Amino acid sequence: MDVYDLFSSCKKGDIFRVRYLIEQRDVDLNVRDKWDSTPLYYACLCGHEELVEYLLASGAKSEVNTFDGERCMYGCLNDSIRRLLKDYKCVSVYAMKRGDFNYFLHMLWEQGQYSDVKFLVHGQIFAVHRCILSARSEYFSDMFERKWKGKNLITLKHPLVNPAAFRALLQYIYTGQMDIDVTLVEDSRRLAKQCKMKDLIEELDNKCKKVYQFVSNKPGVCVKVLSLKPHHCRLEEEFAQIADAALPAELGVGFGELPFNRMDCFPTYPDICFRVDGYNFLCHKAFFCGRSDYFRALLEDHFCEGEQLQSHPNTLVITLHNISHEIFIHIMYYIYTDNTELMVESVFDVLCVADMYLLPGLKRLCGKTMAQTLCKDNVVYMWKMAKLFQLSRLEDQCVEYMAKIIYQLVEQPELAEAIKEDADTVEGREATDSVPLVDEIRFHIASNVQTYSEIQEANQKLEALEELLTSINICC
């Protein structure tokens, strides 16, 4: 419903609703509908200049000479929007959210921090990570164990290996995306064939067909850059193999309900060991430092000297306290895949640890799981937890649920206590005469009221809320 609401709001030009959906409800602003159209395309088509400017500034894809960019340019209602698109020729990775998984993957690909091997391709050096290339390509996994075993610098001298195409291949391996000049498509296809990446070959062929059909129907339009969009499920599954290999052998088989089915292990070349409850988890600094400022500070600022793992020389061992190995497994799978299977019984423990380890995305996943358990007996408690851990989406869902069952809640002392506590947090409330929780409940009661019977029901709910406020001596 949020995605449908986003497309509808972009067509109407409701920038306040769009901002709410993107910033509070975490809706992807580059999502596509069944016609392969994006929210930015509809905003351009309907002539909402202010909305177009906001979407571009927030990271909407509109690079020049790409399918999305040319389509938006072709569909613009007026010249002022067309000029806006021209000014935003490229959206940098820095437009992404700081804690976003895509941001992390792009930075890992672009900067190569904690890389353990380098490729030299006709004078250009690419710093990469063996674990990622092995997880995404059987060819690289095999070569690292045979021909390239033990090498820190690998030179590719073949004249058909184009450095620009190789860079694009690495971009696809790390992020699932590829932005490449149309003149390099054949070079990229050749590399993909050599690396046994059938999915990439298929995606390139499908994209070429789509662009050809688009250009043939739009005289004067020229597409010079092909852009492949990531398949998050595929990335998730393949990066999960790295997390699978990090599990201790004692926990690798028959351990509860893991987020993914365990696959055959392959060498992942770990460079850090976390000891939790006596179990050794063989992990990678690139993932833990890149995804969590807590682990970056832990690994970079401290423990320069410590215990070394005998089975893996030069691998530092760090013992984590006040966390069970069951909870750490959830943390680890989230760090590697941006997802984990959460159970209602343990979600609060995971939330507390995610807050301590500075993992806002995992906190949001916990919030989604907690939202599925809302009922009249726990909704006020959940609202308090949402405020405490800054889970704005869960907080809004709790208030919306309160508005639906307000008749039952006004009889519970928990709601009255929550309203009093919320009123006490407002500075100068006598002047503003406002309580945020009450205002939000009123908003949800009155929103989307259309028929006469709905108006009557909303008025009755508001009266019940006013009676509660009067009984606890709150005027707002």
PDB file of N, CA and C in Angstrom, residues 168-230:
ATOM      1  N   ALA A 168      33.441  -2.407 -14.574  1.00  0.00           N
ATOM      2  CA  ALA A 168      31.988  -2.594 -14.581  1.00  0.00           C
ATOM      3  C   ALA A 168      31.612  -3.976 -14.060  1.00  0.00           C
ATOM      4  N   LEU A 169      32.425  -4.984 -14.402  1.00  0.00           N
ATOM      5  CA  LEU A 169      32.179  -6.341 -13.896  1.00  0.00           C
ATOM      6  C   LEU A 169      32.285  -6.371 -12.379  1.00  0.00           C
ATOM      7  N   LEU A 170      33.300  -5.703 -11.836  1.00  0.00           N
ATOM      8  CA  LEU A 170      33.443  -5.638 -10.379  1.00  0.00           C
ATOM      9  C   LEU A 170      32.268  -4.903  -9.743  1.00  0.00           C
ATOM     10  N   GLN A 171      31.811  -3.850 -10.401  1.00  0.00           N
ATOM     11  CA  GLN A 171      30.643  -3.137  -9.889  1.00  0.00           C
ATOM     12  C   GLN A 171      29.441  -4.073  -9.778  1.00  0.00           C
ATOM     13  N   TYR A 172      29.249  -4.905 -10.798  1.00  0.00           N
ATOM     14  CA  TYR A 172      28.131  -5.852 -10.770  1.00  0.00           C
ATOM     15  C   TYR A 172      28.324  -6.889  -9.673  1.00  0.00           C
ATOM     16  N   ILE A 173      29.552  -7.387  -9.508  1.00  0.00           N
ATOM     17  CA  ILE A 173      29.822  -8.399  -8.494  1.00  0.00           C
ATOM     18  C   ILE A 173      29.552  -7.852  -7.099  1.00  0.00           C
ATOM     19  N   TYR A 174      29.957  -6.615  -6.849  1.00  0.00           N
ATOM     20  CA  TYR A 174      29.808  -6.040  -5.511  1.00  0.00           C
ATOM     21  C   TYR A 174      28.390  -5.548  -5.233  1.00  0.00           C
ATOM     22  N   THR A 175      27.766  -4.919  -6.211  1.00  0.00           N
ATOM     23  CA  THR A 175      26.506  -4.210  -5.956  1.00  0.00           C
ATOM     24  C   THR A 175      25.296  -4.776  -6.672  1.00  0.00           C
ATOM     25  N   GLY A 176      25.517  -5.657  -7.643  1.00  0.00           N
ATOM     26  CA  GLY A 176      24.396  -6.141  -8.442  1.00  0.00           C
ATOM     27  C   GLY A 176      24.002  -5.166  -9.529  1.00  0.00           C
ATOM     28  N   GLN A 177      24.638  -3.998  -9.572  1.00  0.00           N
ATOM     29  CA  GLN A 177      24.367  -2.976 -10.588  1.00  0.00           C
ATOM     30  C   GLN A 177      25.495  -2.946 -11.607  1.00  0.00           C
ATOM     31  N   MET A 178      25.187  -2.370 -12.760  1.00  0.00           N
ATOM     32  CA  MET A 178      26.229  -2.127 -13.748  1.00  0.00           C
ATOM     33  C   MET A 178      25.858  -0.910 -14.567  1.00  0.00           C
ATOM     34  N   ASP A 179      26.766   0.057 -14.636  1.00  0.00           N
ATOM     35  CA  ASP A 179      26.610   1.238 -15.482  1.00  0.00           C
ATOM     36  C   ASP A 179      27.759   1.235 -16.473  1.00  0.00           C
ATOM     37  N   ILE A 180      27.457   1.015 -17.752  1.00  0.00           N
ATOM     38  CA  ILE A 180      28.527   0.828 -18.729  1.00  0.00           C
ATOM     39  C   ILE A 180      28.153   1.453 -20.062  1.00  0.00           C
ATOM     40  N   ASP A 181      29.151   2.006 -20.728  1.00  0.00           N
ATOM     41  CA  ASP A 181      28.957   2.581 -22.054  1.00  0.00           C
ATOM     42  C   ASP A 181      28.542   1.482 -23.023  1.00  0.00           C
ATOM     43  N   VAL A 182      27.623   1.805 -23.926  1.00  0.00           N
ATOM     44  CA  VAL A 182      27.110   0.789 -24.854  1.00  0.00           C
ATOM     45  C   VAL A 182      28.211   0.213 -25.736  1.00  0.00           C
ATOM     46  N   THR A 183      29.288   0.963 -25.924  1.00  0.00           N
ATOM     47  CA  THR A 183      30.384   0.454 -26.754  1.00  0.00           C
ATOM     48  C   THR A 183      31.170  -0.651 -26.056  1.00  0.00           C
ATOM     49  N   LEU A 184      30.967  -0.800 -24.735  1.00  0.00           N
ATOM     50  CA  LEU A 184      31.706  -1.809 -23.974  1.00  0.00           C
ATOM     51  C   LEU A 184      30.854  -3.022 -23.628  1.00  0.00           C
ATOM     52  N   VAL A 185      29.658  -3.099 -24.179  1.00  0.00           N
ATOM     53  CA  VAL A 185      28.762  -4.218 -23.862  1.00  0.00           C
ATOM     54  C   VAL A 185      29.378  -5.547 -24.266  1.00  0.00           C
ATOM     55  N   GLU A 186      29.953  -5.619 -25.446  1.00  0.00           N
ATOM     56  CA  GLU A 186      30.546  -6.874 -25.914  1.00  0.00           C
ATOM     57  C   GLU A 186      31.728  -7.283 -25.042  1.00  0.00           C
ATOM     58  N   ASP A 187      32.542  -6.305 -24.635  1.00  0.00           N
ATOM     59  CA  ASP A 187      33.656  -6.610 -23.735  1.00  0.00           C
ATOM     60  C   ASP A 187      33.144  -7.149 -22.397  1.00  0.00           C
ATOM     61  N   SER A 188      32.080  -6.561 -21.911  1.00  0.00           N
ATOM     62  CA  SER A 188      31.497  -7.013 -20.643  1.00  0.00           C
ATOM     63  C   SER A 188      30.893  -8.403 -20.782  1.00  0.00           C
ATOM     64  N   ARG A 189      30.228  -8.640 -21.894  1.00  0.00           N
ATOM     65  CA  ARG A 189      29.651  -9.961 -22.127  1.00  0.00           C
ATOM     66  C   ARG A 189      30.753 -11.028 -22.201  1.00  0.00           C
ATOM     67  N   ARG A 190      31.878 -10.678 -22.833  1.00  0.00           N
ATOM     68  CA  ARG A 190      32.989 -11.622 -22.952  1.00  0.00           C
ATOM     69  C   ARG A 190      33.568 -11.950 -21.568  1.00  0.00           C
ATOM     70  N   LEU A 191      33.735 -10.930 -20.728  1.00  0.00           N
ATOM     71  CA  LEU A 191      34.237 -11.160 -19.377  1.00  0.00           C
ATOM     72  C   LEU A 191      33.262 -11.997 -18.552  1.00  0.00           C
ATOM     73  N   ALA A 192      31.972 -11.703 -18.698  1.00  0.00           N
ATOM     74  CA  ALA A 192      30.955 -12.459 -17.961  1.00  0.00           C
ATOM     75  C   ALA A 192      30.980 -13.931 -18.363  1.00  0.00           C
ATOM     76  N   LYS A 193      31.192 -14.193 -19.650  1.00  0.00           N
ATOM     77  CA  LYS A 193      31.270 -15.578 -20.127  1.00  0.00           C
ATOM     78  C   LYS A 193      32.490 -16.273 -19.551  1.00  0.00           C
ATOM     79  N   GLN A 194      33.620 -15.568 -19.506  1.00  0.00           N
ATOM     80  CA  GLN A 194      34.848 -16.136 -18.955  1.00  0.00           C
ATOM     81  C   GLN A 194      34.675 -16.449 -17.462  1.00  0.00           C
ATOM     82  N   CYS A 195      33.966 -15.597 -16.766  1.00  0.00           N
ATOM     83  CA  CYS A 195      33.765 -15.767 -15.327  1.00  0.00           C
ATOM     84  C   CYS A 195      32.563 -16.648 -14.996  1.00  0.00           C
ATOM     85  N   LYS A 196      31.933 -17.213 -16.011  1.00  0.00           N
ATOM     86  CA  LYS A 196      30.808 -18.142 -15.856  1.00  0.00           C
ATOM     87  C   LYS A 196      29.638 -17.492 -15.114  1.00  0.00           C
ATOM     88  N   MET A 197      29.341 -16.245 -15.480  1.00  0.00           N
ATOM     89  CA  MET A 197      28.250 -15.505 -14.853  1.00  0.00           C
ATOM     90  C   MET A 197      27.083 -15.418 -15.829  1.00  0.00           C
ATOM     91  N   LYS A 198      26.308 -16.497 -15.895  1.00  0.00           N
ATOM     92  CA  LYS A 198      25.202 -16.594 -16.844  1.00  0.00           C
ATOM     93  C   LYS A 198      24.124 -15.540 -16.571  1.00  0.00           C
ATOM     94  N   ASP A 199      23.898 -15.238 -15.317  1.00  0.00           N
ATOM     95  CA  ASP A 199      22.874 -14.246 -14.967  1.00  0.00           C
ATOM     96  C   ASP A 199      23.209 -12.879 -15.554  1.00  0.00           C
ATOM     97  N   LEU A 200      24.478 -12.502 -15.495  1.00  0.00           N
ATOM     98  CA  LEU A 200      24.890 -11.203 -16.031  1.00  0.00           C
ATOM     99  C   LEU A 200      24.716 -11.166 -17.551  1.00  0.00           C
ATOM    100  N   ILE A 201      25.069 -12.240 -18.225  1.00  0.00           N
ATOM    101  CA  ILE A 201      24.893 -12.299 -19.685  1.00  0.00           C
ATOM    102  C   ILE A 201      23.421 -12.143 -20.043  1.00  0.00           C
ATOM    103  N   GLU A 202      22.568 -12.821 -19.323  1.00  0.00           N
ATOM    104  CA  GLU A 202      21.130 -12.741 -19.589  1.00  0.00           C
ATOM    105  C   GLU A 202      20.594 -11.335 -19.336  1.00  0.00           C
ATOM    106  N   GLU A 203      21.048 -10.707 -18.260  1.00  0.00           N
ATOM    107  CA  GLU A 203      20.602  -9.351 -17.950  1.00  0.00           C
ATOM    108  C   GLU A 203      21.061  -8.362 -19.017  1.00  0.00           C
ATOM    109  N   LEU A 204      22.288  -8.507 -19.479  1.00  0.00           N
ATOM    110  CA  LEU A 204      22.796  -7.617 -20.530  1.00  0.00           C
ATOM    111  C   LEU A 204      21.984  -7.766 -21.812  1.00  0.00           C
ATOM    112  N   ASP A 205      21.676  -9.000 -22.184  1.00  0.00           N
ATOM    113  CA  ASP A 205      20.903  -9.236 -23.408  1.00  0.00           C
ATOM    114  C   ASP A 205      19.501  -8.637 -23.288  1.00  0.00           C
ATOM    115  N   ASN A 206      18.854  -8.847 -22.153  1.00  0.00           N
ATOM    116  CA  ASN A 206      17.496  -8.317 -21.950  1.00  0.00           C
ATOM    117  C   ASN A 206      17.493  -6.788 -21.951  1.00  0.00           C
ATOM    118  N   LYS A 207      18.518  -6.183 -21.329  1.00  0.00           N
ATOM    119  CA  LYS A 207      18.578  -4.729 -21.277  1.00  0.00           C
ATOM    120  C   LYS A 207      18.817  -4.147 -22.662  1.00  0.00           C
ATOM    121  N   CYS A 208      19.672  -4.806 -23.449  1.00  0.00           N
ATOM    122  CA  CYS A 208      19.939  -4.323 -24.807  1.00  0.00           C
ATOM    123  C   CYS A 208      18.657  -4.352 -25.650  1.00  0.00           C
ATOM    124  N   LYS A 209      17.869  -5.411 -25.508  1.00  0.00           N
ATOM    125  CA  LYS A 209      16.609  -5.510 -26.250  1.00  0.00           C
ATOM    126  C   LYS A 209      15.639  -4.404 -25.837  1.00  0.00           C
ATOM    127  N   LYS A 210      15.550  -4.159 -24.526  1.00  0.00           N
ATOM    128  CA  LYS A 210      14.624  -3.136 -24.024  1.00  0.00           C
ATOM    129  C   LYS A 210      15.026  -1.745 -24.512  1.00  0.00           C
ATOM    130  N   VAL A 211      16.325  -1.450 -24.469  1.00  0.00           N
ATOM    131  CA  VAL A 211      16.799  -0.140 -24.918  1.00  0.00           C
ATOM    132  C   VAL A 211      16.593   0.020 -26.422  1.00  0.00           C
ATOM    133  N   TYR A 212      16.837  -1.046 -27.177  1.00  0.00           N
ATOM    134  CA  TYR A 212      16.647  -0.983 -28.627  1.00  0.00           C
ATOM    135  C   TYR A 212      15.182  -0.688 -28.967  1.00  0.00           C
ATOM    136  N   GLN A 213      14.258  -1.345 -28.276  1.00  0.00           N
ATOM    137  CA  GLN A 213      12.831  -1.107 -28.522  1.00  0.00           C
ATOM    138  C   GLN A 213      12.448   0.318 -28.149  1.00  0.00           C
ATOM    139  N   PHE A 214      13.010   0.821 -27.046  1.00  0.00           N
ATOM    140  CA  PHE A 214      12.691   2.181 -26.602  1.00  0.00           C
ATOM    141  C   PHE A 214      13.192   3.213 -27.606  1.00  0.00           C
ATOM    142  N   VAL A 215      14.458   3.071 -28.035  1.00  0.00           N
ATOM    143  CA  VAL A 215      15.061   4.032 -28.952  1.00  0.00           C
ATOM    144  C   VAL A 215      14.387   3.989 -30.318  1.00  0.00           C
ATOM    145  N   SER A 216      14.022   2.797 -30.780  1.00  0.00           N
ATOM    146  CA  SER A 216      13.398   2.677 -32.102  1.00  0.00           C
ATOM    147  C   SER A 216      12.033   3.350 -32.151  1.00  0.00           C
ATOM    148  N   ASN A 217      11.373   3.500 -30.993  1.00  0.00           N
ATOM    149  CA  ASN A 217      10.060   4.145 -30.943  1.00  0.00           C
ATOM    150  C   ASN A 217      10.132   5.623 -30.586  1.00  0.00           C
ATOM    151  N   LYS A 218      11.335   6.117 -30.292  1.00  0.00           N
ATOM    152  CA  LYS A 218      11.495   7.518 -29.894  1.00  0.00           C
ATOM    153  C   LYS A 218      12.579   8.162 -30.764  1.00  0.00           C
ATOM    154  N   PRO A 219      12.218   8.634 -31.940  1.00  0.00           N
ATOM    155  CA  PRO A 219      13.220   9.264 -32.838  1.00  0.00           C
ATOM    156  C   PRO A 219      13.938  10.425 -32.154  1.00  0.00           C
ATOM    157  N   GLY A 220      15.243  10.486 -32.333  1.00  0.00           N
ATOM    158  CA  GLY A 220      16.033  11.564 -31.754  1.00  0.00           C
ATOM    159  C   GLY A 220      16.604  11.258 -30.393  1.00  0.00           C
ATOM    160  N   VAL A 221      16.135  10.181 -29.744  1.00  0.00           N
ATOM    161  CA  VAL A 221      16.648   9.801 -28.430  1.00  0.00           C
ATOM    162  C   VAL A 221      17.868   8.904 -28.610  1.00  0.00           C
ATOM    163  N   CYS A 222      18.912   9.173 -27.835  1.00  0.00           N
ATOM    164  CA  CYS A 222      20.155   8.391 -27.929  1.00  0.00           C
ATOM    165  C   CYS A 222      20.552   7.916 -26.535  1.00  0.00           C
ATOM    166  N   VAL A 223      20.633   6.609 -26.353  1.00  0.00           N
ATOM    167  CA  VAL A 223      21.062   6.014 -25.089  1.00  0.00           C
ATOM    168  C   VAL A 223      22.505   5.554 -25.227  1.00  0.00           C
ATOM    169  N   LYS A 224      23.384   6.128 -24.418  1.00  0.00           N
ATOM    170  CA  LYS A 224      24.808   5.805 -24.507  1.00  0.00           C
ATOM    171  C   LYS A 224      25.303   4.956 -23.353  1.00  0.00           C
ATOM    172  N   VAL A 225      24.515   4.860 -22.272  1.00  0.00           N
ATOM    173  CA  VAL A 225      24.941   4.113 -21.088  1.00  0.00           C
ATOM    174  C   VAL A 225      23.865   3.102 -20.717  1.00  0.00           C
ATOM    175  N   LEU A 226      24.262   1.859 -20.488  1.00  0.00           N
ATOM    176  CA  LEU A 226      23.347   0.826 -20.017  1.00  0.00           C
ATOM    177  C   LEU A 226      23.454   0.730 -18.499  1.00  0.00           C
ATOM    178  N   SER A 227      22.315   0.634 -17.839  1.00  0.00           N
ATOM    179  CA  SER A 227      22.297   0.514 -16.377  1.00  0.00           C
ATOM    180  C   SER A 227      21.490  -0.718 -15.988  1.00  0.00           C
ATOM    181  N   LEU A 228      22.125  -1.637 -15.278  1.00  0.00           N
ATOM    182  CA  LEU A 228      21.444  -2.818 -14.760  1.00  0.00           C
ATOM    183  C   LEU A 228      21.115  -2.573 -13.296  1.00  0.00           C
ATOM    184  N   LYS A 229      19.907  -2.930 -12.908  1.00  0.00           N
ATOM    185  CA  LYS A 229      19.468  -2.729 -11.534  1.00  0.00           C
ATOM    186  C   LYS A 229      19.727  -3.989 -10.714  1.00  0.00           C
ATOM    187  N   PRO A 230      20.003  -3.838  -9.407  1.00  0.00           N
ATOM    188  CA  PRO A 230      20.358  -5.008  -8.589  1.00  0.00           C
ATOM    189  C   PRO A 230      19.166  -5.899  -8.285  1.00  0.00           C
TER     190      PRO A 230
END
